[in-house]
Short mmCIF file of C-alpha atoms and ligand atoms in Angstrom, two decimals:
data_model
loop_
_atom_site.label_atom_id
_atom_site.label_comp_id
_atom_site.label_asym_id
_atom_site.label_seq_id
_atom_site.Cartn_x
_atom_site.Cartn_y
_atom_site.Cartn_z
CA MET A 74 8.94 -13.29 -0.01
CA LEU A 75 8.07 -10.16 0.93
CA ARG A 76 9.24 -6.73 0.26
CA ILE A 77 9.45 -3.84 2.63
CA GLY A 78 10.19 -0.58 2.62
CA LEU A 79 12.02 1.00 5.52
CA THR A 80 12.14 5.08 4.91
CA GLY A 81 12.09 7.95 7.51
CA GLY A 82 13.86 11.55 7.67
CA MET A 83 17.72 11.61 8.17
CA GLY A 84 18.20 10.72 11.97
CA ALA A 85 14.91 9.10 12.78
CA GLY A 86 16.19 5.53 13.53
CA LYS A 87 16.24 3.63 10.04
CA SER A 88 19.38 2.24 10.63
CA THR A 89 18.44 1.02 13.73
CA VAL A 90 14.85 -0.55 12.83
CA ALA A 91 17.05 -2.20 10.09
CA ARG A 92 19.45 -3.78 12.87
CA THR A 93 16.71 -4.83 14.69
CA LEU A 94 14.89 -6.59 11.72
CA VAL A 95 17.98 -8.11 10.34
CA GLU A 96 18.48 -9.82 13.83
CA LEU A 97 14.77 -11.18 13.46
CA GLY A 98 15.76 -12.94 10.60
CA ALA A 99 15.03 -10.23 7.50
CA VAL A 100 17.47 -9.71 4.54
CA LEU A 101 17.99 -5.89 4.82
CA ILE A 102 19.00 -4.32 1.25
CA ASP A 103 20.93 -1.17 1.08
CA SER A 104 20.55 1.42 -0.92
CA ASP A 105 23.16 3.60 0.04
CA ALA A 106 25.79 0.67 0.40
CA ILE A 107 24.72 -0.15 -3.29
CA ALA A 108 24.75 3.53 -4.79
CA ARG A 109 28.61 3.05 -3.06
CA GLU A 110 29.49 -0.19 -4.49
CA VAL A 111 28.31 0.38 -7.98
CA VAL A 112 30.83 3.17 -7.99
CA ALA A 113 33.72 1.78 -6.04
CA PRO A 114 37.21 1.65 -7.74
CA GLY A 115 37.86 -0.99 -10.51
CA THR A 116 33.94 -0.99 -11.40
CA PRO A 117 32.76 -0.06 -15.06
CA GLY A 118 30.11 2.58 -13.09
CA LEU A 119 33.33 4.37 -11.55
CA ALA A 120 35.02 4.44 -15.06
CA ALA A 121 31.87 5.49 -16.86
CA LEU A 122 31.38 8.47 -14.57
CA VAL A 123 35.08 9.41 -15.19
CA GLU A 124 34.34 9.03 -18.90
CA ALA A 125 31.30 11.54 -18.77
CA PHE A 126 32.87 13.94 -15.89
CA GLY A 127 36.30 13.86 -16.35
CA PRO A 128 39.21 12.52 -14.28
CA ASP A 129 39.10 15.60 -11.30
CA ILE A 130 36.19 13.50 -9.63
CA LEU A 131 38.54 11.15 -8.60
CA ALA A 132 40.78 11.29 -5.03
CA ALA A 133 44.53 10.51 -5.20
CA ASP A 134 43.94 6.91 -4.68
CA GLY A 135 41.10 6.37 -7.51
CA SER A 136 38.57 6.49 -5.47
CA LEU A 137 35.38 8.45 -6.07
CA ASN A 138 35.65 12.20 -4.62
CA ARG A 139 31.77 12.54 -4.07
CA PRO A 140 31.97 16.43 -3.12
CA ALA A 141 33.98 16.58 -6.86
CA LEU A 142 31.42 14.20 -8.75
CA ALA A 143 28.62 16.91 -6.93
CA ALA A 144 30.29 19.83 -8.13
CA VAL A 145 30.26 18.88 -11.76
CA ALA A 146 26.92 16.89 -11.21
CA PHE A 147 24.73 18.96 -9.78
CA ALA A 148 25.70 21.91 -11.85
CA ASP A 149 22.71 21.64 -13.80
CA ASP A 150 19.94 19.46 -15.25
CA GLU A 151 21.77 17.88 -18.06
CA SER A 152 24.35 16.74 -15.74
CA ARG A 153 22.43 15.70 -13.05
CA GLY A 154 20.43 13.61 -15.72
CA THR A 155 23.59 11.96 -17.13
CA LEU A 156 24.62 11.16 -13.33
CA ASN A 157 21.23 9.30 -13.02
CA ALA A 158 21.46 7.67 -16.38
CA ILE A 159 24.85 5.87 -15.21
CA THR A 160 23.89 4.96 -11.87
CA HIS A 161 20.44 4.00 -11.54
CA PRO A 162 20.43 1.30 -13.95
CA LEU A 163 23.22 0.26 -12.22
CA VAL A 164 22.19 0.39 -8.11
CA GLY A 165 18.49 -1.12 -10.33
CA ALA A 166 20.17 -4.13 -11.69
CA ARG A 167 22.30 -4.64 -8.18
CA THR A 168 19.25 -4.78 -6.14
CA ALA A 169 17.23 -7.10 -8.44
CA GLU A 170 19.95 -9.29 -8.40
CA LEU A 171 20.33 -9.13 -4.09
CA ILE A 172 16.54 -9.54 -4.15
CA GLY A 173 17.06 -12.54 -6.47
CA ASP A 174 19.78 -14.10 -4.50
CA ALA A 175 17.47 -14.06 -1.22
CA PRO A 176 15.74 -17.14 -0.13
CA ALA A 177 11.97 -17.63 -1.61
CA ASP A 178 10.65 -17.17 2.30
CA ALA A 179 12.56 -14.00 3.21
CA VAL A 180 10.96 -10.81 4.29
CA VAL A 181 13.35 -8.30 2.38
CA VAL A 182 13.86 -5.18 3.88
CA GLN A 183 14.96 -2.55 1.43
CA ASP A 184 16.36 0.88 3.43
CA VAL A 185 15.42 3.41 0.70
CA PRO A 186 16.11 7.29 1.96
CA LEU A 187 14.31 8.54 -0.27
CA LEU A 188 11.64 6.27 -1.36
CA VAL A 189 9.19 9.19 -0.50
CA GLU A 190 10.55 11.73 -2.31
CA ASN A 191 10.81 9.40 -5.13
CA GLY A 192 7.55 8.01 -5.40
CA LEU A 193 8.28 4.48 -4.43
CA ALA A 194 6.48 3.72 -2.02
CA PRO A 195 3.73 1.41 -4.09
CA LEU A 196 6.39 -0.80 -5.40
CA MET A 197 6.34 -2.05 -1.68
CA GLN A 198 4.44 -4.38 -0.33
CA LEU A 199 4.21 -2.68 2.99
CA VAL A 200 5.94 0.65 4.03
CA LEU A 201 7.43 0.86 7.23
CA VAL A 202 8.13 4.86 8.26
CA VAL A 203 10.52 5.63 11.36
CA GLY A 204 9.75 8.79 12.39
CA ALA A 205 10.91 11.26 15.05
CA ASP A 206 10.45 14.68 15.90
CA VAL A 207 12.64 16.99 14.16
CA GLU A 208 14.39 18.54 16.77
CA THR A 209 14.98 14.86 18.14
CA ARG A 210 16.35 13.81 14.86
CA LEU A 211 18.99 17.02 15.20
CA ARG A 212 20.01 16.23 18.37
CA ARG A 213 20.60 12.85 17.29
CA LEU A 214 22.40 13.62 14.27
CA VAL A 215 24.39 16.47 16.01
CA ASP A 216 25.31 14.49 19.03
CA GLN A 217 25.59 11.11 18.03
CA ARG A 218 26.70 11.19 14.27
CA GLY A 219 28.63 14.53 14.08
CA VAL A 220 26.96 16.20 11.45
CA ASP A 221 27.19 19.71 11.44
CA GLU A 222 23.59 21.29 12.42
CA ALA A 223 23.18 23.89 9.89
CA ASP A 224 23.95 21.28 7.22
CA ALA A 225 21.57 18.95 9.08
CA ARG A 226 18.99 21.56 9.12
CA ALA A 227 19.50 22.09 5.28
CA ARG A 228 19.33 17.91 4.45
CA ILE A 229 16.21 17.84 6.80
CA ALA A 230 14.46 20.97 5.15
CA ALA A 231 15.12 19.72 1.73
CA GLN A 232 13.32 16.06 2.59
CA ALA A 233 9.80 14.72 2.46
CA THR A 234 7.51 16.03 5.15
CA ASP A 235 6.34 13.91 8.17
CA ASP A 236 2.50 14.42 6.13
CA GLN A 237 3.91 13.14 3.05
CA ARG A 238 5.69 10.35 5.06
CA HIS A 239 2.43 9.49 6.99
CA ALA A 240 0.40 8.98 3.56
CA VAL A 241 2.63 6.09 2.53
CA ALA A 242 3.58 4.72 5.80
CA ASP A 243 1.38 0.96 6.27
CA VAL A 244 3.46 1.26 9.67
CA TRP A 245 4.30 4.76 11.23
CA LEU A 246 6.95 3.03 13.96
CA ASP A 247 7.69 6.22 16.45
CA ASN A 248 11.29 6.61 17.53
CA ASN A 249 11.09 9.64 19.93
CA GLY A 250 11.54 7.15 23.19
CA ALA A 251 14.81 5.24 24.35
CA PRO A 252 16.05 2.55 21.77
CA GLY A 253 14.29 -0.07 23.52
CA ILE A 254 11.01 1.40 22.85
CA VAL A 255 11.25 1.24 19.06
CA GLU A 256 12.60 -2.48 18.86
CA ALA A 257 10.34 -3.94 21.11
CA GLN A 258 7.88 -2.53 18.38
CA VAL A 259 9.34 -3.83 15.88
CA ARG A 260 9.39 -7.66 17.53
CA ALA A 261 6.12 -7.48 17.58
CA LEU A 262 5.46 -6.07 13.87
CA TRP A 263 8.05 -9.11 12.82
CA GLU A 264 6.08 -11.94 14.59
CA GLN A 265 2.19 -10.48 14.32
CA ARG A 266 2.54 -8.58 11.11
CA LEU A 267 5.45 -9.51 9.12
CA VAL A 268 6.38 -12.99 9.27
CA PRO A 269 2.38 -13.82 8.42
CA PHE A 270 2.21 -11.73 5.71
CA GLU A 271 5.35 -13.59 4.12
CA HIS A 272 3.75 -16.57 4.78
CA ASN A 273 0.19 -15.74 2.94
CA LEU A 274 1.79 -13.83 0.26
CA ARG A 275 3.97 -17.15 -0.82
CA THR A 276 0.61 -19.69 0.05
CA GLY A 277 -2.11 -17.74 -1.54
CA VAL A 278 -3.68 -16.71 1.64
CA ARG A 279 -6.32 -13.82 2.04
CA ALA A 280 -6.33 -11.91 5.56
CA THR A 281 -10.23 -12.12 6.86
CA ALA A 282 -12.03 -9.90 9.53
CA ASP A 283 -14.83 -11.39 11.32
CA TYR A 284 -18.57 -9.86 10.76
CA ARG A 285 -18.41 -7.32 13.88
CA LEU A 286 -18.84 -3.17 12.33
CA VAL A 287 -16.34 -1.21 14.13
CA PRO A 288 -16.99 2.42 13.71
CA ALA A 289 -16.19 4.26 11.09
CA ASP A 290 -12.16 4.97 10.71
CA PRO A 291 -11.09 8.15 8.74
CA ASP A 292 -7.95 6.40 7.79
CA TRP A 293 -9.71 3.92 5.42
CA ALA A 294 -10.11 6.72 2.75
CA VAL A 295 -6.25 6.89 3.08
CA GLN A 296 -5.49 2.89 3.42
CA ALA A 297 -7.34 2.59 0.34
CA ARG A 298 -5.47 4.98 -1.59
CA ARG A 299 -2.32 3.23 -0.87
CA ILE A 300 -3.94 -0.16 -1.64
CA ILE A 301 -5.35 1.48 -5.12
CA ALA A 302 -1.87 2.85 -5.75
CA ARG A 303 -0.17 -0.71 -5.35
CA LEU A 304 -3.26 -2.23 -7.80
CA HIS A 305 -2.61 0.53 -10.16
CA LEU A 306 1.07 -0.36 -10.26
CA VAL A 307 -0.07 -4.05 -11.51
CA CYS A 308 -2.67 -3.37 -12.95
CA GLY A 309 -1.25 -0.87 -15.56
CA ALA A 310 -3.28 -0.26 -18.65
CA SER A 311 -5.77 -3.26 -17.90
CA ALA A 312 -7.29 -1.42 -15.10
CA VAL A 313 -10.25 1.18 -16.47
CA ARG A 314 -10.49 2.55 -13.42
CA ILE A 315 -9.53 1.83 -9.78
CA ASP A 316 -12.33 3.37 -6.98
CA HIS A 317 -12.58 2.85 -2.95
CA VAL A 318 -16.46 1.20 -2.91
CA GLY A 319 -18.69 -0.81 -0.05
CA SER A 320 -19.46 0.92 3.33
CA THR A 321 -15.53 1.63 4.12
CA ALA A 322 -15.90 4.26 1.22
CA VAL A 323 -18.88 5.77 3.11
CA PRO A 324 -17.57 8.23 5.85
CA GLY A 325 -18.99 8.18 8.95
CA LEU A 326 -20.76 4.55 8.20
CA PRO A 327 -19.91 1.91 10.61
CA ALA A 328 -18.44 -1.27 8.84
CA LYS A 329 -16.90 -4.77 9.17
CA ASP A 330 -13.12 -3.69 8.81
CA ILE A 331 -12.66 -4.89 5.20
CA ILE A 332 -11.67 -2.27 2.67
CA ASP A 333 -13.39 -3.16 -0.88
CA ILE A 334 -12.07 -1.84 -3.65
CA GLN A 335 -13.58 -2.50 -7.54
CA VAL A 336 -10.90 -2.82 -10.67
CA THR A 337 -12.93 -2.32 -13.48
CA VAL A 338 -11.63 -4.20 -16.71
CA ALA A 339 -12.87 -4.15 -20.29
CA ASP A 340 -13.95 -8.02 -19.72
CA LEU A 341 -13.48 -10.71 -17.65
CA GLY A 342 -10.58 -12.16 -19.66
CA ALA A 343 -8.69 -9.31 -18.98
CA ALA A 344 -9.51 -9.86 -14.90
CA ASP A 345 -7.95 -13.54 -15.47
CA ALA A 346 -5.04 -12.17 -17.34
CA LEU A 347 -4.37 -10.23 -14.04
CA ALA A 348 -4.45 -13.26 -11.28
CA GLY A 349 -0.98 -14.10 -11.07
CA ALA A 350 0.19 -10.80 -11.07
CA LEU A 351 -1.99 -9.55 -8.26
CA ALA A 352 -1.35 -12.84 -6.68
CA ALA A 353 2.70 -12.08 -6.75
CA ALA A 354 2.13 -8.58 -5.63
CA GLY A 355 -0.14 -9.31 -2.19
CA PHE A 356 -3.44 -9.79 -3.54
CA PRO A 357 -4.38 -13.49 -3.53
CA ALA A 358 -7.32 -14.71 -5.21
CA ALA A 359 -10.35 -16.29 -4.40
CA PRO A 360 -10.98 -18.64 -6.89
CA ALA A 361 -14.41 -20.02 -5.52
CA VAL A 362 -16.31 -16.62 -6.61
CA THR A 363 -16.90 -16.43 -9.99
CA HIS A 364 -19.75 -13.66 -10.01
CA ASP A 365 -21.98 -11.40 -7.81
CA ASN A 366 -25.55 -12.29 -6.72
CA PRO A 367 -27.52 -11.44 -9.86
CA LYS A 368 -30.54 -8.41 -8.74
CA PRO A 369 -33.55 -8.18 -10.33
CA THR A 370 -33.99 -5.88 -12.90
CA PRO A 371 -37.66 -4.55 -12.93
CA GLY A 372 -39.14 -5.18 -16.25
CA ASP A 373 -35.87 -7.38 -17.27
CA PRO A 374 -36.58 -10.84 -17.22
CA ALA A 375 -32.91 -11.68 -18.17
CA GLY A 376 -31.62 -9.16 -15.47
CA THR A 377 -30.53 -11.90 -13.63
CA ASP A 378 -28.67 -13.85 -15.91
CA LEU A 379 -25.40 -15.32 -14.11
CA ALA A 380 -23.39 -14.23 -17.15
CA ARG A 381 -24.31 -10.48 -16.74
CA TRP A 382 -22.61 -10.46 -12.95
CA GLY A 383 -19.47 -12.08 -13.37
CA LYS A 384 -16.50 -11.12 -11.37
CA ARG A 385 -13.32 -12.24 -9.96
CA LEU A 386 -12.38 -11.81 -6.36
CA HIS A 387 -9.14 -11.11 -4.46
CA GLY A 388 -7.71 -10.11 -1.28
CA ASN A 389 -4.88 -9.12 0.84
CA ALA A 390 -2.38 -11.15 2.25
CA ASP A 391 -1.35 -8.11 4.67
CA PRO A 392 -2.99 -10.05 7.71
CA ALA A 393 -3.66 -6.27 9.50
CA ARG A 394 -5.71 -5.29 6.22
CA PRO A 395 -8.58 -7.70 5.02
CA ALA A 396 -9.14 -6.27 1.53
CA ASN A 397 -11.73 -7.27 -0.99
CA ILE A 398 -10.52 -6.49 -4.38
CA HIS A 399 -13.27 -7.17 -6.89
CA LEU A 400 -12.42 -7.12 -10.79
CA ARG A 401 -15.71 -6.16 -12.77
CA VAL A 402 -16.68 -5.82 -16.13
CA GLN A 403 -16.96 -1.88 -16.92
CA ASP A 404 -21.01 -1.07 -17.82
CA SER A 405 -22.21 -4.41 -16.12
CA PRO A 406 -24.56 -4.21 -13.78
CA GLY A 407 -22.41 -5.30 -10.69
CA GLN A 408 -19.66 -2.75 -11.32
CA ARG A 409 -21.87 0.34 -11.86
CA PHE A 410 -23.80 -0.75 -8.79
CA ALA A 411 -21.16 -0.48 -6.54
CA ILE A 412 -19.95 2.81 -7.72
CA ASP A 413 -23.90 3.74 -7.99
CA LEU A 414 -24.44 2.33 -4.15
CA ARG A 415 -21.61 4.58 -2.45
CA ASP A 416 -22.50 7.49 -4.20
CA TRP A 417 -25.79 7.22 -2.99
CA LEU A 418 -25.15 6.15 0.57
CA ARG A 419 -22.90 9.33 0.60
CA ALA A 420 -25.14 11.48 -0.27
CA GLU A 421 -28.36 10.13 1.53
CA GLU A 422 -28.47 10.54 4.91
CA GLY A 423 -31.74 8.38 4.92
CA ALA A 424 -30.15 5.56 2.90
CA ARG A 425 -27.32 5.25 5.80
CA THR A 426 -29.58 5.43 8.45
CA GLU A 427 -31.48 2.49 6.70
CA TYR A 428 -28.14 0.68 5.38
CA LEU A 429 -26.79 0.38 9.17
CA ALA A 430 -29.90 -0.92 10.58
CA VAL A 431 -29.94 -3.74 8.24
CA LYS A 432 -26.37 -4.23 9.15
CA ARG A 433 -27.03 -4.39 12.29
CA ALA A 434 -29.43 -6.92 11.88
CA ALA A 435 -27.11 -8.65 9.82
CA GLU A 436 -24.64 -8.25 12.63
CA GLN A 437 -26.51 -9.86 15.09
CA ALA A 438 -27.42 -12.81 12.71
CA ALA A 439 -24.18 -13.41 12.02
CA GLY A 440 -23.26 -13.84 16.11
CA GLY A 441 -21.08 -16.49 16.38
CA SER A 442 -17.91 -16.91 13.70
CA ALA A 443 -16.42 -18.59 10.39
CA GLU A 444 -18.00 -19.59 7.26
CA ALA A 445 -21.86 -20.26 8.95
CA ALA A 446 -21.68 -16.36 10.32
CA GLY A 447 -21.34 -15.00 6.74
CA GLU A 448 -24.30 -16.94 5.45
CA ALA A 449 -26.42 -15.70 8.08
CA TYR A 450 -25.07 -12.03 7.59
CA TYR A 451 -25.49 -11.91 4.02
CA ALA A 452 -28.62 -13.48 4.43
CA VAL A 453 -30.40 -10.53 5.83
CA LYS A 454 -27.76 -8.14 3.53
CA GLU A 455 -28.94 -9.56 0.24
CA PRO A 456 -32.57 -9.00 0.04
CA TRP A 457 -32.12 -5.19 1.38
CA PHE A 458 -29.59 -5.03 -1.71
CA ASP A 459 -32.31 -6.74 -3.88
CA THR A 460 -34.63 -4.21 -2.92
CA VAL A 461 -32.73 -0.95 -3.07
CA TYR A 462 -31.07 -1.84 -6.27
CA PRO A 463 -33.54 -0.55 -8.70
CA VAL A 464 -33.84 2.80 -6.73
CA VAL A 465 -30.05 3.07 -6.59
CA THR A 466 -29.96 2.60 -10.19
CA GLU A 467 -32.87 5.20 -10.88
CA TRP A 468 -31.46 7.52 -8.45
CA ALA A 469 -27.86 7.42 -10.62
CA ARG A 470 -29.79 8.01 -13.90
CA ALA A 471 -31.32 10.80 -12.68
CA ARG A 472 -28.02 12.42 -11.59
CA ALA A 473 -26.46 11.58 -14.96
P1 ADP B 800 18.66 7.60 10.17
O1 ADP B 800 19.47 5.74 9.44
O2 ADP B 800 17.64 7.27 9.91
O3 ADP B 800 19.29 8.18 9.71
P2 ADP B 800 19.92 6.08 12.70
O4 ADP B 800 19.64 4.75 12.86
O5 ADP B 800 21.27 6.14 12.59
O6 ADP B 800 18.95 7.04 11.99
O7 ADP B 800 20.03 6.74 14.16
C1 ADP B 800 20.65 7.92 14.13
C2 ADP B 800 21.21 8.65 15.12
O8 ADP B 800 20.91 8.44 16.57
C3 ADP B 800 22.64 6.81 15.28
O9 ADP B 800 23.55 7.59 15.95
C4 ADP B 800 21.69 6.28 16.68
O10 ADP B 800 21.98 5.27 17.53
C5 ADP B 800 20.77 7.40 17.11
N1 ADP B 800 19.24 6.59 17.68
C6 ADP B 800 18.67 5.83 16.71
N2 ADP B 800 17.54 5.46 17.72
C7 ADP B 800 17.58 6.09 18.95
C8 ADP B 800 16.66 6.40 19.78
N3 ADP B 800 15.38 5.76 20.37
N4 ADP B 800 17.30 7.14 20.97
C9 ADP B 800 18.61 7.64 21.15
N5 ADP B 800 19.40 7.90 19.97
C10 ADP B 800 18.72 6.81 18.98
#
């Protein structure tokens, strides 16, 4: 099962996108509909609201009079807290129930209007944002949905900004054009990304990238932040720290299109204990990898002991975003090297130039594809790592 969060400003076209996803086979969980359902006439939710706010919040037919409720419940923070304490657990329980009822291979889409405002993005395995210019949205709300213009403007102004939405968007669907345009985008997304993502997630398959270098992408840092936010949620206190490492963490450096993230843990037992939760969250394990290549430490023959270089590796099930999630032990040589190498490359232009030349040579060596290419690639790169390891370590020590 894949869990997608769908959001966007009022009038952007969430309902339109949700409808297309349902046509394609997604299971839609509509937060607004659930919020209405849990306080429908005859529900314990409505009884609890009457108990808290009095019978004046009811309409003549016994249903909830929303403006009347809003008048009392939004009067002060305490009342707002009371309202949330009643409705949030009910919405949460009903949402969990609906997700539980969905088939194991479902693509579940949660339409959450305030996903950004309420900081819910990291809970989703993929966030889809539907975007349209404010004026376009206003025109649609006023002309097609009959909303009062001043009211629509005020509500749009109270919502998250497009910049805030961009920061959490794994996918941004532009809906400024005719309805057919966004529909075609949704169909392509379904086939090329959502269906394979769900399959990878359920079967523990990691997305891969080839050994070609691509130009540095300023969006890598933003993408890494989203992955890190999700990892923090999965790992909780077991993660001592989580860092964007590797070439994609060095601004301006061409790299393979794989984002490296390092989760620092207290020991490998903690890493193993996280394996199941990581896989369930969309970060399947690479069980064959148990350690980094040991790098020789001058003057320390025991420096290459495999035991010091133990790690766990996970990937990302999202086919459009290959990632390596390295779980390394705090203060182990591999954990420190990942951070020190990144900082050294960020700081030293000469080091970047040298590393890029090595990467280009490795890319040349890899030439073809598949596993053999990987070996050829690393046969060129690893000796250079061995050479710079003491240099980087000394550089970091001098700076500390
Ligand atoms: P949301 O659910 O994000 O508030 P809707 O999907 O209800 O937005 O869209 C708002 C209004 O705009 C609806 O009346 C819808 O039919 C219309 N609409 C959606 N997409 C387009 C589009 N690309 N062109 C024109 N009208 C659109």
